[in-house]
Coordinates of C-alpha atoms in Angstrom, one line a residue:
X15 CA 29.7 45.0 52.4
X16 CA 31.9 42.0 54.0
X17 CA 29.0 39.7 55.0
X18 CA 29.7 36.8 57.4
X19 CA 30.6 33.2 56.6
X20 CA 28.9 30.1 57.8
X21 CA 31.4 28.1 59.9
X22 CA 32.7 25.2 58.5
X23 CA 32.0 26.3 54.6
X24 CA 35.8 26.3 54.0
X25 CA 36.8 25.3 50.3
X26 CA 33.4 26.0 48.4
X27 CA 32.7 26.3 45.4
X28 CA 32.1 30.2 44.3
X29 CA 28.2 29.7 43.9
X30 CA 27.9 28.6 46.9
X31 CA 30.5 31.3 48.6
X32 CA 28.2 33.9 46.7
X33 CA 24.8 32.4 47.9
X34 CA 26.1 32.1 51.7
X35 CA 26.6 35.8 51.8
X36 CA 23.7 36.7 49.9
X37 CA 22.1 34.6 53.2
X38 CA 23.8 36.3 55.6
X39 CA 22.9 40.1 54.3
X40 CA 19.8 39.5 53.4
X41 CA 18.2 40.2 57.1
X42 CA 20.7 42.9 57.7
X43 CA 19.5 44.8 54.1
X44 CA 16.0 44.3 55.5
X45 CA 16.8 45.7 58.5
X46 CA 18.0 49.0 57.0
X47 CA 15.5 49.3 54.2
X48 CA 12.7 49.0 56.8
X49 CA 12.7 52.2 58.4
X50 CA 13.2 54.1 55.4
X51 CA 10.4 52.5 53.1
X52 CA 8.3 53.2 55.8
X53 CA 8.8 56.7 56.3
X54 CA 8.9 57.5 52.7
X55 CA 5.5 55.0 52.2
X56 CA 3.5 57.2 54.1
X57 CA 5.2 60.4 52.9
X58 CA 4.3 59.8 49.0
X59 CA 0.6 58.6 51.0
X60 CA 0.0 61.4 52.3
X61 CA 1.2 63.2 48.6
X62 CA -1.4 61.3 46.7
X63 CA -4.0 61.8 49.1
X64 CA -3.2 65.5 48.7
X65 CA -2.9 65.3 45.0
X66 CA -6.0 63.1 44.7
X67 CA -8.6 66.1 45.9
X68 CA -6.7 68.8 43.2
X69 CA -9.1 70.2 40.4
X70 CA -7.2 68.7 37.2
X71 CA -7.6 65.3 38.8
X72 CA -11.3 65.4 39.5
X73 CA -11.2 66.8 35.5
X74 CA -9.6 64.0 34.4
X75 CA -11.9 61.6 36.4
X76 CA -15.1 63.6 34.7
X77 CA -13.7 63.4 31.5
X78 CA -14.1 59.2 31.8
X79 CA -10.4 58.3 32.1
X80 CA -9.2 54.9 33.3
X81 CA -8.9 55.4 37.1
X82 CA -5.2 53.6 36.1
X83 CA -4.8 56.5 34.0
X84 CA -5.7 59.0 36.1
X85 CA -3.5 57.6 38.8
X86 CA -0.6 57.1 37.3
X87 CA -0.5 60.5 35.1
X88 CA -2.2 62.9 36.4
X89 CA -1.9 62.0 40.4
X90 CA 1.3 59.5 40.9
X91 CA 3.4 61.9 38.5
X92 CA 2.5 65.0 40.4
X93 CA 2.9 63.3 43.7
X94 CA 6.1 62.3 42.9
X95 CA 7.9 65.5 42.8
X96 CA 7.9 66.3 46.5
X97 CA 9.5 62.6 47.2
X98 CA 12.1 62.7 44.2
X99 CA 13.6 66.0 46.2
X100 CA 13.6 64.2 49.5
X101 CA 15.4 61.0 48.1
X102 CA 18.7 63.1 47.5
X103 CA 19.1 63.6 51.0
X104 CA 18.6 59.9 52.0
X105 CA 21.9 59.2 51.2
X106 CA 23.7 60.9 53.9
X107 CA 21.4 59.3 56.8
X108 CA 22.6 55.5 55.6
X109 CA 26.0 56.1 57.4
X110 CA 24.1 57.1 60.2
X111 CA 21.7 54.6 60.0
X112 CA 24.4 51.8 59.6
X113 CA 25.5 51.7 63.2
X114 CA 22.7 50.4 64.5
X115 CA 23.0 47.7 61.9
X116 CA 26.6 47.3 62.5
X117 CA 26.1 47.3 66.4
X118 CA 23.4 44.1 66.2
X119 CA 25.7 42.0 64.0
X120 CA 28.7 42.9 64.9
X121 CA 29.8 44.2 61.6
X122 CA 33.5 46.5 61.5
X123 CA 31.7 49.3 59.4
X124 CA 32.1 52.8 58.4
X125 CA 29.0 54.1 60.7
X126 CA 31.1 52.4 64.0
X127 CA 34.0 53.3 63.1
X128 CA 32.9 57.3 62.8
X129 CA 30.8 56.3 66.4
X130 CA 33.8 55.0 67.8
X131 CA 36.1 58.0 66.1
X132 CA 34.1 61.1 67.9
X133 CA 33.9 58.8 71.2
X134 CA 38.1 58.8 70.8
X135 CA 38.3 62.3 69.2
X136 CA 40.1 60.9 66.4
X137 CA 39.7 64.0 64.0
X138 CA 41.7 62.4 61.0
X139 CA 38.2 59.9 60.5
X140 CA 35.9 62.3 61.7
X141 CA 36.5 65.0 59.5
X142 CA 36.9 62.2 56.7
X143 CA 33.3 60.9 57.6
X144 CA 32.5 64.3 57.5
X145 CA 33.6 64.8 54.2
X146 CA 32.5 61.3 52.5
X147 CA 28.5 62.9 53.9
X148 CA 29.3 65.9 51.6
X149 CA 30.1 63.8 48.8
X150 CA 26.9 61.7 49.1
X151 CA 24.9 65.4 49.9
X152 CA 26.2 66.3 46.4
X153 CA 25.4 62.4 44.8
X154 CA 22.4 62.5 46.4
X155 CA 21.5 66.1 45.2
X156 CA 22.8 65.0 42.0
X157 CA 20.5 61.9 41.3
X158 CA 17.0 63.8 42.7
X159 CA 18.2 66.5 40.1
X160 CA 17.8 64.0 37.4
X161 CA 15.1 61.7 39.1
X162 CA 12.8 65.2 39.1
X163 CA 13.8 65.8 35.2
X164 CA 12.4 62.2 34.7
X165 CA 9.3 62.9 36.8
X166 CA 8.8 66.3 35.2
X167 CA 9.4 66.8 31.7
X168 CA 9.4 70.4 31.8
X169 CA 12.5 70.6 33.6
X170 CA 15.6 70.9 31.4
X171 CA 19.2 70.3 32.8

């Protein structure tokens, strides 16, 4: 990510080079992470709350556990599992997701420039954004494989 420059910065120093443009993404990384925190918030919610009312949590409650402990082992783990397959295909939807952020600040980015593409029927960039969402399908995939063999231990790669 480029960033933008305050006006008149000119010959800084690196530090403060590096700290403008960690100022100037720092509302549009917000921006993007805000929809998507929300939607997977009350996604792994809704999981728990499910989760909570299962038999081998109320067992755990009854045998005098630490509510942390039942929780975080016995609910948050199971709860997990559903969200740790839906994370892999997160990945593709940030291209999509970047034009909106690219349209408010004015950013050149990937996620205009494949907007702009199909608008122009430019099929060179299209069928390479086309194929750079594959490869983030398959990263994507990849990581939840190994996020869900974190989560549970009984799956073996």
């Amino acid at each position: 990510v480029i960033g933008m420059e305050t006006f008149g910065l000119g010959a800084a120093s690196l530090p403060h080079l590096v700290m403008d443009r960690i100022w100037h993404l720092l509302i549009p990384s917000v921006l993007g992470a805000t929809g998507g925190i929300a939607v997977l918030s009350r996604y792994v919610r809704s999981q728990m709350l499910e989760v909570e009312g299962q038999d081998y949590v109320r067992t755990a409650k009854a045998k005098g556990l630490p509510p942390e402990a039942v929780h975080y082992k016995h609910a948050l783990r199971n709860a997990l599992l559903p969200f740790v397959t839906m994370f892999g295909l997160i990945l593709p939807g940030l291209i999509g997701g970047s034009v909106i952020i690219e349209s408010i600040f004015s950013w050149p980015g990937m996620g205009r420039m494949a907007y702009e593409a199909i608008l122009a029927r430019d099929y060179p960039i299209i069928l390479t954004v086309n194929f750079l969402s594959a490869v983030l399908v398959l990263a994507g995939t990849f990581v939840s494989d190994v996020l869900y063999m974190v989560v549970d231990p009984r799956i073996r790669l």
